[in-house]
PDB file of C-alpha atoms in Angstrom:
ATOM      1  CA  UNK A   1      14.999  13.764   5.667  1.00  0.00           C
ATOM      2  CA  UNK A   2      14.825  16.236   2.922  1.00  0.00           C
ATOM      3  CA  UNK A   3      12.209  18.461   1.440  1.00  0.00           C
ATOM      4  CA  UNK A   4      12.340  16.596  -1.909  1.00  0.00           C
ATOM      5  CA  UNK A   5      12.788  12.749  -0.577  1.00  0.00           C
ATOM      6  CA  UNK A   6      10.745  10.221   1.549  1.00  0.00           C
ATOM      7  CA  UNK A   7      11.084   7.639   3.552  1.00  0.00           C
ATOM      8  CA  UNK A   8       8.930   4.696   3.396  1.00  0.00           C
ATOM      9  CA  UNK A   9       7.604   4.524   7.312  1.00  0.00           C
ATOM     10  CA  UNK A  10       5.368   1.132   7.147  1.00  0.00           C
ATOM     11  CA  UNK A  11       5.468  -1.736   4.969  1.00  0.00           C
ATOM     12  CA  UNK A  12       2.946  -4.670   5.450  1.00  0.00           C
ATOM     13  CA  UNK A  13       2.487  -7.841   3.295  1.00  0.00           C
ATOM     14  CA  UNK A  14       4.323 -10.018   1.201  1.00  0.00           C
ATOM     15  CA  UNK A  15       6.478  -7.564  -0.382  1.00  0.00           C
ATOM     16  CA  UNK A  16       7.063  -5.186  -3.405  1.00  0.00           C
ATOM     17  CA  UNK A  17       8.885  -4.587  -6.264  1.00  0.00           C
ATOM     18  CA  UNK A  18      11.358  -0.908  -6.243  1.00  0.00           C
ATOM     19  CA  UNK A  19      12.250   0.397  -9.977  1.00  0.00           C
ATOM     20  CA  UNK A  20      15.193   3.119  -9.521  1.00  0.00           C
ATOM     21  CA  UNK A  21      17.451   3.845 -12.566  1.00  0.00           C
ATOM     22  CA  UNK A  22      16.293   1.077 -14.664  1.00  0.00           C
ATOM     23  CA  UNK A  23      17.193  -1.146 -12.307  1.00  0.00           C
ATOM     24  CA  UNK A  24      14.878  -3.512 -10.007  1.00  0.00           C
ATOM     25  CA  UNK A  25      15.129  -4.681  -6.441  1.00  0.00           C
ATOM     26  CA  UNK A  26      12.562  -7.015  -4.967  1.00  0.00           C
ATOM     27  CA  UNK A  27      11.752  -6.511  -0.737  1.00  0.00           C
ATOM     28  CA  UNK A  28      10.596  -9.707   0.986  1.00  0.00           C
ATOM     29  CA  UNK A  29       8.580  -8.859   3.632  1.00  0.00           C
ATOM     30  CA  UNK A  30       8.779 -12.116   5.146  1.00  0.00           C
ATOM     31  CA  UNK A  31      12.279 -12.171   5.762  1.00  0.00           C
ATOM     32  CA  UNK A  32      13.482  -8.021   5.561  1.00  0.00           C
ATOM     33  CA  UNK A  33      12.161  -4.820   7.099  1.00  0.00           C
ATOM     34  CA  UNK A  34      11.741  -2.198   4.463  1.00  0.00           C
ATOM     35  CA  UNK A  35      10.932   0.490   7.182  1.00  0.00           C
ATOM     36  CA  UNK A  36      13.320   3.447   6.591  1.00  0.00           C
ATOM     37  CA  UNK A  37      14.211   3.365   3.195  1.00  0.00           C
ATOM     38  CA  UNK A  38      14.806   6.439   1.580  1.00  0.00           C
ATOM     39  CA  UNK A  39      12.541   6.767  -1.694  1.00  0.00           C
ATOM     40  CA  UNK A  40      13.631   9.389  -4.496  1.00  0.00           C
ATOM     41  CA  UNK A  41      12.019  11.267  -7.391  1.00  0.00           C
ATOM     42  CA  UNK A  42      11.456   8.969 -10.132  1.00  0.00           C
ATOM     43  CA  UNK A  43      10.955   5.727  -8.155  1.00  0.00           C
ATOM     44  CA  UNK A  44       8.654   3.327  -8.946  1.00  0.00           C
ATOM     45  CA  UNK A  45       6.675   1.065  -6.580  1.00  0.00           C
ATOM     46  CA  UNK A  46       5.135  -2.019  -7.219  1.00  0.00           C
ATOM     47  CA  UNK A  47       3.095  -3.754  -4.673  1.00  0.00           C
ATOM     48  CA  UNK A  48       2.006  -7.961  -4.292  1.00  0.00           C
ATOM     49  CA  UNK A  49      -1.409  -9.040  -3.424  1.00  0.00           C
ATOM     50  CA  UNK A  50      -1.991  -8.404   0.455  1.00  0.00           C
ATOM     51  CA  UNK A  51       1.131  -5.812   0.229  1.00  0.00           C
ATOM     52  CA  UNK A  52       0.548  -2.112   1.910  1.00  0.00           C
ATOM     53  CA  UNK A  53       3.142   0.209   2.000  1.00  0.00           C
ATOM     54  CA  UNK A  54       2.937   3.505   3.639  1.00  0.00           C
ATOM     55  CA  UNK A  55       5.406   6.422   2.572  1.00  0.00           C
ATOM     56  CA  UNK A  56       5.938   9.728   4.343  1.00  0.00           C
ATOM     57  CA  UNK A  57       7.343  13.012   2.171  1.00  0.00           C
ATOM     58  CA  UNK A  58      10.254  14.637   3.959  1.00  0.00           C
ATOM     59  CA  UNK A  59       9.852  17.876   6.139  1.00  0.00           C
ATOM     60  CA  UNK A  60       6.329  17.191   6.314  1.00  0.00           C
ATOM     61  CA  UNK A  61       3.475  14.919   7.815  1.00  0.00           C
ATOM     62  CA  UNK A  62       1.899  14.232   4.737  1.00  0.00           C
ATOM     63  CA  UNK A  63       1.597  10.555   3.977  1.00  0.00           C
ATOM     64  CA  UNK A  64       0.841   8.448   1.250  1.00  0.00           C
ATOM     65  CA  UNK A  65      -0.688   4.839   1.176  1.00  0.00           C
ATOM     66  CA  UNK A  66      -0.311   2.138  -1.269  1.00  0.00           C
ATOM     67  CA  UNK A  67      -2.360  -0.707  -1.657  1.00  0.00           C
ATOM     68  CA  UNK A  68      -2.071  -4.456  -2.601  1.00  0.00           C
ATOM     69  CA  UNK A  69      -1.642  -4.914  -6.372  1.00  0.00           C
ATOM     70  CA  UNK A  70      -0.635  -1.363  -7.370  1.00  0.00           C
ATOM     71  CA  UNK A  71       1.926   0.341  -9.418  1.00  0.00           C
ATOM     72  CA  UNK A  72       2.718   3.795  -8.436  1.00  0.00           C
ATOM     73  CA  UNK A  73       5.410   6.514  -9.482  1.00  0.00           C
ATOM     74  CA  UNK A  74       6.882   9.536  -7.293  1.00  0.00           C
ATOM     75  CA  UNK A  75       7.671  10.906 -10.568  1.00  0.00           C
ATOM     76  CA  UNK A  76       8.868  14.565  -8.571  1.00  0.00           C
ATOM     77  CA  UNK A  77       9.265  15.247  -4.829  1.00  0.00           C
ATOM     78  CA  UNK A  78       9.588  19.187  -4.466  1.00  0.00           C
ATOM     79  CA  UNK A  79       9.003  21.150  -1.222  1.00  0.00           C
ATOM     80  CA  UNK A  80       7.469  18.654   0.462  1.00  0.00           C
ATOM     81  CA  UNK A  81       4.999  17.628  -2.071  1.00  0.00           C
ATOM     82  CA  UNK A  82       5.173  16.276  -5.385  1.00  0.00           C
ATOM     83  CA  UNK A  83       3.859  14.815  -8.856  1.00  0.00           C
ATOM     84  CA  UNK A  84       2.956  10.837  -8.760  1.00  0.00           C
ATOM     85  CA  UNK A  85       0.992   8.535 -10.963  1.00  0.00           C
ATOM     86  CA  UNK A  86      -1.097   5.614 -10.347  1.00  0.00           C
ATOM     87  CA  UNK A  87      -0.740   2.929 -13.301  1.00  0.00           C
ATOM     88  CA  UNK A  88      -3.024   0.486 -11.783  1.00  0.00           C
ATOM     89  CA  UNK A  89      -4.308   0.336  -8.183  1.00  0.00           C
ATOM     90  CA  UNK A  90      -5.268   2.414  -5.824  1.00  0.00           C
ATOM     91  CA  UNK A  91      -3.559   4.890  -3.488  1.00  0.00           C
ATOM     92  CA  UNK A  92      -4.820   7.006  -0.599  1.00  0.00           C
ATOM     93  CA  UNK A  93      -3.197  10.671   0.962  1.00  0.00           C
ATOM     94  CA  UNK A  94      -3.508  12.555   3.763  1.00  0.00           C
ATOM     95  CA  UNK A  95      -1.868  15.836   2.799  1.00  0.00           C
ATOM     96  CA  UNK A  96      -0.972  18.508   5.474  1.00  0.00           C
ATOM     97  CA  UNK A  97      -1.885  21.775   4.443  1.00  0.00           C
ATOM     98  CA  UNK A  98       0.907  23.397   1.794  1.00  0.00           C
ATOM     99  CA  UNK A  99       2.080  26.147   0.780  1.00  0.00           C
ATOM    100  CA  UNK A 100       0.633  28.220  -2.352  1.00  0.00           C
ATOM    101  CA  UNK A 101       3.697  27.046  -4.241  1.00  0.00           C
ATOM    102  CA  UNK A 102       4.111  23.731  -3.376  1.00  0.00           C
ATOM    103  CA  UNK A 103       2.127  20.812  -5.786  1.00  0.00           C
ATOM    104  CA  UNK A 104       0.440  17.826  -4.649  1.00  0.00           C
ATOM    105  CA  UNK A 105      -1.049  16.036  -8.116  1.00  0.00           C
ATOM    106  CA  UNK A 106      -1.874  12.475  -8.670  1.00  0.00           C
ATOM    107  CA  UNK A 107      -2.464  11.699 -11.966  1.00  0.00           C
ATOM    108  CA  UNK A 108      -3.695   8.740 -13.771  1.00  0.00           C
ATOM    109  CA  UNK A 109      -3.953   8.904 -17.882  1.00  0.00           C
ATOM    110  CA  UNK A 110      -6.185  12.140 -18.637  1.00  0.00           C
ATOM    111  CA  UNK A 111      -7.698  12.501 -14.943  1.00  0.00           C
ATOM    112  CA  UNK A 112      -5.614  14.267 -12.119  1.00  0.00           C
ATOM    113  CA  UNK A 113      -6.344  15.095  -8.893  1.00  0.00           C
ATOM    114  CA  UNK A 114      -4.411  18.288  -7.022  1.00  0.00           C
ATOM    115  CA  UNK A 115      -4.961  19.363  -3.254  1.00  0.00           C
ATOM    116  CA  UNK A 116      -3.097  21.763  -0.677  1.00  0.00           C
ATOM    117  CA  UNK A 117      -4.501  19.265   2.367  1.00  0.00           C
ATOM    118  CA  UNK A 118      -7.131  16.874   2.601  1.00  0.00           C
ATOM    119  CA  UNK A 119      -7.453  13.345   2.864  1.00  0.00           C
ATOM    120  CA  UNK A 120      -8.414  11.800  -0.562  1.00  0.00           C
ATOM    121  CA  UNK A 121      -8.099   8.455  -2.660  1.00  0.00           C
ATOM    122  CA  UNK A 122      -7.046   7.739  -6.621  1.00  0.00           C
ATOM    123  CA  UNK A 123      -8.008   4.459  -8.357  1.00  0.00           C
ATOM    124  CA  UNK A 124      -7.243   3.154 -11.619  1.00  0.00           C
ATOM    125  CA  UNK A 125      -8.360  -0.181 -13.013  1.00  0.00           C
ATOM    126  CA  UNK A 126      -8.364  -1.708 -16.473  1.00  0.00           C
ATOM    127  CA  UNK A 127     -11.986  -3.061 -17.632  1.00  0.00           C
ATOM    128  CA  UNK A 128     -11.944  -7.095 -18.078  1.00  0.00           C
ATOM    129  CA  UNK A 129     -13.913  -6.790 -21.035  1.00  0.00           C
ATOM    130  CA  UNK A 130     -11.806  -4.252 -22.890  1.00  0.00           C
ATOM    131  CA  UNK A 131      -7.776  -3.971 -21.864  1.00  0.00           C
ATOM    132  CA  UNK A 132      -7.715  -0.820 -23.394  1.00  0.00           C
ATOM    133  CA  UNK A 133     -10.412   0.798 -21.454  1.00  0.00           C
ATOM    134  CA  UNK A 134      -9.299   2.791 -17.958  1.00  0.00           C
ATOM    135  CA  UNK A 135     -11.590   3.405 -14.844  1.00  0.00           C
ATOM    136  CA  UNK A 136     -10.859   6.094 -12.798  1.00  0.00           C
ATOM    137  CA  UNK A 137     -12.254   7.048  -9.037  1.00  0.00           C
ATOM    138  CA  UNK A 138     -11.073  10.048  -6.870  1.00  0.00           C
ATOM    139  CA  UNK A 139     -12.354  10.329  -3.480  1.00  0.00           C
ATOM    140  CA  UNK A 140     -12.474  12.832  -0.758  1.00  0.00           C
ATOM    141  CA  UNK A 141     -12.773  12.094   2.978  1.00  0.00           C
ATOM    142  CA  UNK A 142     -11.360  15.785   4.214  1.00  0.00           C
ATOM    143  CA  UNK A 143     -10.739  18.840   2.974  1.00  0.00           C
ATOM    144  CA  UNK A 144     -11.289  19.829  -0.871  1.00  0.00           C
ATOM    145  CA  UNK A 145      -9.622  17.830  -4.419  1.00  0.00           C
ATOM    146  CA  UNK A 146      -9.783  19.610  -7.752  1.00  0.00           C
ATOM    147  CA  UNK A 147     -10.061  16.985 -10.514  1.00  0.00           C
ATOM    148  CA  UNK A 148      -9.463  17.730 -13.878  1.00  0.00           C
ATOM    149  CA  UNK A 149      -9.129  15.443 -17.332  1.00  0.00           C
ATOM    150  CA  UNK A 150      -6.699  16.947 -19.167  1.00  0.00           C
ATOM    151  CA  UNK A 151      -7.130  17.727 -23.582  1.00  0.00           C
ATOM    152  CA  UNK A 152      -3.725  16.221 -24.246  1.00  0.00           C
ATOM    153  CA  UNK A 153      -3.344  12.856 -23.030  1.00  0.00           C
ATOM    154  CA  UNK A 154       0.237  11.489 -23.841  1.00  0.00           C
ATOM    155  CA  UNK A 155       1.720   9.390 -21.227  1.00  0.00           C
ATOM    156  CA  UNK A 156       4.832  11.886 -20.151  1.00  0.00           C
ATOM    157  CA  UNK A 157       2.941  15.368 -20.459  1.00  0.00           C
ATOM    158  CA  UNK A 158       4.888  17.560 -18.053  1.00  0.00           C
ATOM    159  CA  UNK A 159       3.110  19.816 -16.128  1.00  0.00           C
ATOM    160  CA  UNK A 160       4.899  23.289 -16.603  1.00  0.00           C
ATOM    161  CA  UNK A 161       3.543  24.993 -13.925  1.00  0.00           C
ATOM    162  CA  UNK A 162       0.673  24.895 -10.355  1.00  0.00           C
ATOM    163  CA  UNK A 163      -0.940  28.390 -12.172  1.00  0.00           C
ATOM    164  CA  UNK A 164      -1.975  26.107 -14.863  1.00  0.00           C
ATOM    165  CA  UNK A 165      -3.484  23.542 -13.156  1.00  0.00           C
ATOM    166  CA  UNK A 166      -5.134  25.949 -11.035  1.00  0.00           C
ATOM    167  CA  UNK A 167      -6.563  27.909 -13.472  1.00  0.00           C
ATOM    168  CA  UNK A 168      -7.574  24.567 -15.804  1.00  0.00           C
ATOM    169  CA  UNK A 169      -5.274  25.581 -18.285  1.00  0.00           C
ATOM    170  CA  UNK A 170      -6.126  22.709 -21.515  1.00  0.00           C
ATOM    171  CA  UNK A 171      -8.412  20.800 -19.451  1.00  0.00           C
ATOM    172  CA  UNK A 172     -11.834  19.434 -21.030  1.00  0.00           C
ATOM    173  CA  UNK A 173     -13.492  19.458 -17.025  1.00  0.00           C
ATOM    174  CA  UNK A 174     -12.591  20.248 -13.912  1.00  0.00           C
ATOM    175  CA  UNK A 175     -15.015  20.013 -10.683  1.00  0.00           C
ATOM    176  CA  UNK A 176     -13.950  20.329  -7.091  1.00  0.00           C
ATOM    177  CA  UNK A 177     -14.547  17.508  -4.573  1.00  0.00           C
ATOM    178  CA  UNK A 178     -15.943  18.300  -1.132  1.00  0.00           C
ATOM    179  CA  UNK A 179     -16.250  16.112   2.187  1.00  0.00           C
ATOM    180  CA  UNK A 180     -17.384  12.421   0.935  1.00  0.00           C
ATOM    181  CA  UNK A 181     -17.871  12.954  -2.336  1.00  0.00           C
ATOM    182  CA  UNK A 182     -16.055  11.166  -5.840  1.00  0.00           C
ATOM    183  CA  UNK A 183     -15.899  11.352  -9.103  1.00  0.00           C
ATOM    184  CA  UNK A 184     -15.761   8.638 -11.745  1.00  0.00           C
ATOM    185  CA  UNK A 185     -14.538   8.698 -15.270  1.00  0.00           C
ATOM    186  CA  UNK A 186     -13.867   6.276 -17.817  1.00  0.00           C
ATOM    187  CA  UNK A 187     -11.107   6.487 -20.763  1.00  0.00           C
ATOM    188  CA  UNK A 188     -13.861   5.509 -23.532  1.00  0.00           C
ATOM    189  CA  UNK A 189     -15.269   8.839 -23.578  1.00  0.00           C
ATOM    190  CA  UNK A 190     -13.072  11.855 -23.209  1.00  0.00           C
ATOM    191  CA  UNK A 191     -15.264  14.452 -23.190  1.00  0.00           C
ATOM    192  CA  UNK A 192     -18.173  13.677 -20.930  1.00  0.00           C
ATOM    193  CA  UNK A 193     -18.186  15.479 -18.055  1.00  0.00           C
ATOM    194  CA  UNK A 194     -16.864  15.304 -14.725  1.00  0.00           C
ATOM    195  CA  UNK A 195     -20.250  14.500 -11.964  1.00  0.00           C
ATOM    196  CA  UNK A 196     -19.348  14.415  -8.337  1.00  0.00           C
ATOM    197  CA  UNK A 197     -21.501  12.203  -6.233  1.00  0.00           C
ATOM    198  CA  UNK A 198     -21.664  11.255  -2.716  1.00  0.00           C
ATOM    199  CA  UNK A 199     -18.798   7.760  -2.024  1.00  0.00           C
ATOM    200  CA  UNK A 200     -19.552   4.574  -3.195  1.00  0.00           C
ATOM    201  CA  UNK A 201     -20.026   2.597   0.143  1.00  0.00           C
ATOM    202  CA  UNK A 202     -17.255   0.077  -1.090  1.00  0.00           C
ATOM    203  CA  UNK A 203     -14.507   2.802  -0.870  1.00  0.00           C
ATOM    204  CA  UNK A 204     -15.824   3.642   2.471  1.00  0.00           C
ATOM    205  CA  UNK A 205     -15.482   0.076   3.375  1.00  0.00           C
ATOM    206  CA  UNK A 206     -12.011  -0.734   1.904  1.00  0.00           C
ATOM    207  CA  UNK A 207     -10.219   2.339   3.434  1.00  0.00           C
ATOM    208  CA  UNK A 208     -11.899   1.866   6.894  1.00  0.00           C
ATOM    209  CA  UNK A 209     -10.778  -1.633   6.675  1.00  0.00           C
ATOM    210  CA  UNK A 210      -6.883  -0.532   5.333  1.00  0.00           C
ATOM    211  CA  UNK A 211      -6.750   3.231   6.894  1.00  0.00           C
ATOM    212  CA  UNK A 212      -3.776   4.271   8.076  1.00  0.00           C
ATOM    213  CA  UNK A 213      -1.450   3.002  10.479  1.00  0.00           C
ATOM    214  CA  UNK A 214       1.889   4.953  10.747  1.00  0.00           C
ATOM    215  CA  UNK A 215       1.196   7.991  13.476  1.00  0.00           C
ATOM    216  CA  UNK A 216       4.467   9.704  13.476  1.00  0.00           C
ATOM    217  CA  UNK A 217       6.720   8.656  16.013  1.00  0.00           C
ATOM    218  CA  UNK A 218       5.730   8.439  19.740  1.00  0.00           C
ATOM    219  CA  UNK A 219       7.167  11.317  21.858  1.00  0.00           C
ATOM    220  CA  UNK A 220       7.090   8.727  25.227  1.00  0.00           C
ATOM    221  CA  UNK A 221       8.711   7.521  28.131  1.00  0.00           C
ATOM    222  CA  UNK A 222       9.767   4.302  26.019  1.00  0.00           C
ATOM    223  CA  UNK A 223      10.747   5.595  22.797  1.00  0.00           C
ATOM    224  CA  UNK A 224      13.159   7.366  24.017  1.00  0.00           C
ATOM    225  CA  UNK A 225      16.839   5.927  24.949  1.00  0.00           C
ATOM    226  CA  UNK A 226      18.745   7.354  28.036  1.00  0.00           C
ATOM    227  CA  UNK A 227      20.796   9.563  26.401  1.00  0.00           C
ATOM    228  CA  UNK A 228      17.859  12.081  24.529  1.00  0.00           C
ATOM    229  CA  UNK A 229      16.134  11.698  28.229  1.00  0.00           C
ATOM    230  CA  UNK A 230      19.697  12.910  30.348  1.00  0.00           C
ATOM    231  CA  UNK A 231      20.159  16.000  27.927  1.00  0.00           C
ATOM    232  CA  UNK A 232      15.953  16.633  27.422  1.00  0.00           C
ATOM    233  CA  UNK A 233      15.428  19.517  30.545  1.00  0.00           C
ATOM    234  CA  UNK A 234      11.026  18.601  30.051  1.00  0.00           C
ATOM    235  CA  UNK A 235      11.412  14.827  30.263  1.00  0.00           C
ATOM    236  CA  UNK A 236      13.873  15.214  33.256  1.00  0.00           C
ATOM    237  CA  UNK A 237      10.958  17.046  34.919  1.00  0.00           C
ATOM    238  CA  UNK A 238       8.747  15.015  34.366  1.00  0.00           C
ATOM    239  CA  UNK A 239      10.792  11.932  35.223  1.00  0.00           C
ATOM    240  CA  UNK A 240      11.545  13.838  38.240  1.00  0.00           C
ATOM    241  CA  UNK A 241       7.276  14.065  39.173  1.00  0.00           C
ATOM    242  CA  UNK A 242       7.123  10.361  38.205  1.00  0.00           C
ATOM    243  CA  UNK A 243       9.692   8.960  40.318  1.00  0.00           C
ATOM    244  CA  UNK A 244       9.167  10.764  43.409  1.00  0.00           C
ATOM    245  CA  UNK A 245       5.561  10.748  43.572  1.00  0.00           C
ATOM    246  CA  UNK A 246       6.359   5.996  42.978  1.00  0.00           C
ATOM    247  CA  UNK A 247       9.078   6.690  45.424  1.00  0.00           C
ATOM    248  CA  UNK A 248       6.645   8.216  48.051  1.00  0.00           C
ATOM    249  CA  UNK A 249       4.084   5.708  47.389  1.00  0.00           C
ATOM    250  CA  UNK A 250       6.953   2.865  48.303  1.00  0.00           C
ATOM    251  CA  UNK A 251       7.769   4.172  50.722  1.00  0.00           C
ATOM    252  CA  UNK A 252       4.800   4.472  52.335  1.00  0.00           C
ATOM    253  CA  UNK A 253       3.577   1.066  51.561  1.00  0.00           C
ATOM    254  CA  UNK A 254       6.900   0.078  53.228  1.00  0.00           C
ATOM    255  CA  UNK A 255       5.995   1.554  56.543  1.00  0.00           C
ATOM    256  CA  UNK A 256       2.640   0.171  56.497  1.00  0.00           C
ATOM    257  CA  UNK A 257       4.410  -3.515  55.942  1.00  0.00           C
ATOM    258  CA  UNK A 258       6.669  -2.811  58.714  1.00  0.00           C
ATOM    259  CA  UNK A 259       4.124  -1.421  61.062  1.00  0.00           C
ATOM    260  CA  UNK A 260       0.838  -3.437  60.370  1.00  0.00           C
ATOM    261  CA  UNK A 261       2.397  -6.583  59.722  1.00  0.00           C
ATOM    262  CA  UNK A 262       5.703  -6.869  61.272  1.00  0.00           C
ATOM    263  CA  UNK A 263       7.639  -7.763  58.735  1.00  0.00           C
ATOM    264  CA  UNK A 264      10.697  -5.607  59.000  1.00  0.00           C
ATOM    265  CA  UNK A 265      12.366  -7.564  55.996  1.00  0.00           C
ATOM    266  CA  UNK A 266       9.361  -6.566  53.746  1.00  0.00           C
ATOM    267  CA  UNK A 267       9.191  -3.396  55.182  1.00  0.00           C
ATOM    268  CA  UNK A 268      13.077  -2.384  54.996  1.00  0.00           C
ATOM    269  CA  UNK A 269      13.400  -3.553  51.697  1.00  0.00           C
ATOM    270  CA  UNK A 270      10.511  -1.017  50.058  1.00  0.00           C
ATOM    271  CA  UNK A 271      11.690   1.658  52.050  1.00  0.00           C
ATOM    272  CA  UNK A 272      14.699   1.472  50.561  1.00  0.00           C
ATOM    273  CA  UNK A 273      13.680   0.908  46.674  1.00  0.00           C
ATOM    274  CA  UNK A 274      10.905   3.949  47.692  1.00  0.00           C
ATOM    275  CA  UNK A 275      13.909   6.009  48.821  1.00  0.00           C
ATOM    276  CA  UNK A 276      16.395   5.143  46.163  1.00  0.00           C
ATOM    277  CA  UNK A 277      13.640   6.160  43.358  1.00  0.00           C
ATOM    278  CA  UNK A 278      12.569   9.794  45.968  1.00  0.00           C
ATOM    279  CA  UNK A 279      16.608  10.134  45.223  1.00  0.00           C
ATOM    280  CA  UNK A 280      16.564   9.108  41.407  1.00  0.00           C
ATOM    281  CA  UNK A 281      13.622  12.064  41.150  1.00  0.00           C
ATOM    282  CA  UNK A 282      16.176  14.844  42.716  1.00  0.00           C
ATOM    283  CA  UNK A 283      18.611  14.409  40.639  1.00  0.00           C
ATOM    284  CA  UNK A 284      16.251  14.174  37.510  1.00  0.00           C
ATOM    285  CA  UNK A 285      15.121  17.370  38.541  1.00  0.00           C
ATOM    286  CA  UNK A 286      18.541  18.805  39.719  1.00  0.00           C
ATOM    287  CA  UNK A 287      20.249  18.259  36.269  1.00  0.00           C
ATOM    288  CA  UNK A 288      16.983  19.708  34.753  1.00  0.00           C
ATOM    289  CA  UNK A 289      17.549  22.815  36.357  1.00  0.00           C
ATOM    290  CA  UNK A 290      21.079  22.855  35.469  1.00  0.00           C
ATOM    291  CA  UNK A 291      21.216  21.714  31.485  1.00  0.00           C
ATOM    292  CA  UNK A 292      22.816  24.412  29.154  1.00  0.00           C
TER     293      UNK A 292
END
């Protein structure tokens, strides 16, 4: 997977709604697996009630989770970060640590929210009362989030460059989140401040409810087919260990059946499965020794 693409690595729900190119394509969960696809700059994401999906940035470990009822843009994937936008919902990250000139923003309206790596949240809902009228949270669990309202607030403002929003370049506020602490702002009044406070014990209990689930893929015995275990010199060894140490233990228990009880059937026939898997464990560690 490439620096500036990523691959959606869990999808749980009912399904969701990808925008690419002007063009839509709807994902039944019910009846398709969405695991694997490839997501680009520019995509948009739209999720159904009791929909998660769970999206992993290429060359990197950094993942991003989307909840039920959300609308979310990758609007840039760059160097294994990237620019995205939260329309409505709420989305959650847990960045790995990035380089000086790599970007990580989420934005939402006026409000945006940039890290190098930490674990944070972004919400966005409309009030009931007043359509026009945006509510913004940001959230950190780990690590550090700058949050910043921005003067110009046209939908489509490019950022030009990370200095800027680093050095709050045309922003009204800025304040830096710490370890369980948020931020709340509201659309109504632009120029109020931005006042960290300690998480709202909701948020706690949402994300603890819906944390994460994808953990990278399992470097085990099981995941692995045949062939990556024959050519892999470490897993031979250790599949060497394993299968003469079950071997030995056969073996023994074979004796012990054919001495204590008797029963040379019993006894002959764990021998032999003992010795066959002694066997299987010398030439595990035979071709080990001998792999280019």
């Amino acid at each position: 997977m490439a620096d500036d693409s990523a691959m959606l690595v869990y999808a749980e729900g009912e399904g969701f709604t990808l925008v690419r190119g002007g063009k839509s394509l709807y994902y039944d969960l019910y009846s398709q697996g969405a695991e694997g696809l490839l997501l680009e700059g520019g995509d948009l994401l739209l999720t159904e009630e009791d929909t998660w999906l769970e999206i992993q940035l290429g060359g990197s470990s950094t993942i991003i989770k989307i909840s039920e009822n959300t609308t979310f843009t990758l609007k840039s994937l760059q160097n294994e970060g990237g620019i995205f936008k939260v329309s409505y919902g709420r989305v959650r990250a847990r960045v790995e640590k990035l380089t000086t000139d790599t970007p990580f923003w989420i934005e939402g309206g006026d409000t945006v929210a940039g890290v190098r790596g930490t674990d944070f949240g972004y919400d966005l809902f409309y009030d009931g009362s007043s359509p026009e009228k945006k509510n913004v949270s940001i959230y950190c669990f780990e690590g550090k989030v700058e949050v910043v309202r921005r003067l110009d607030t046209e939908e489509g403002d490019a950022y030009q460059a990370d200095s800027d929003f680093a050095k709050g370049k045309d922003y009204t506020s800025t304040v830096l989140l710490g370890r369980n602490e948020m931020v709340s702002v509201s659309s109504e009044d632009k120029t109020a401040p931005l006042n960290k406070k300690k998480i709202e014990l909701e948020v706690k209990e949402y994300w603890e409810i819906n944390d994460f689930l994808y953990e990278g893929e399992e470097e085990d015995m099981e995941k692995m087919n045949f062939q990556d275990f024959h050519n892999d010199a470490e897993l031979l060894r250790q599949g060497a260990l394993y299968s003469t140490l079950t071997g030995a233990f056969i073996v023994g228990a074979g004796l012990t059946a054919y001495l204590a009880a008797d029963d040379s059937s019993m006894g002959f026939g764990l021998t032999t499965v003992g010795s066959s898997l002694i066997a299987a464990g010398g030439y595990f560690y035979i071709r080990s020794l001998i792999l280019p």
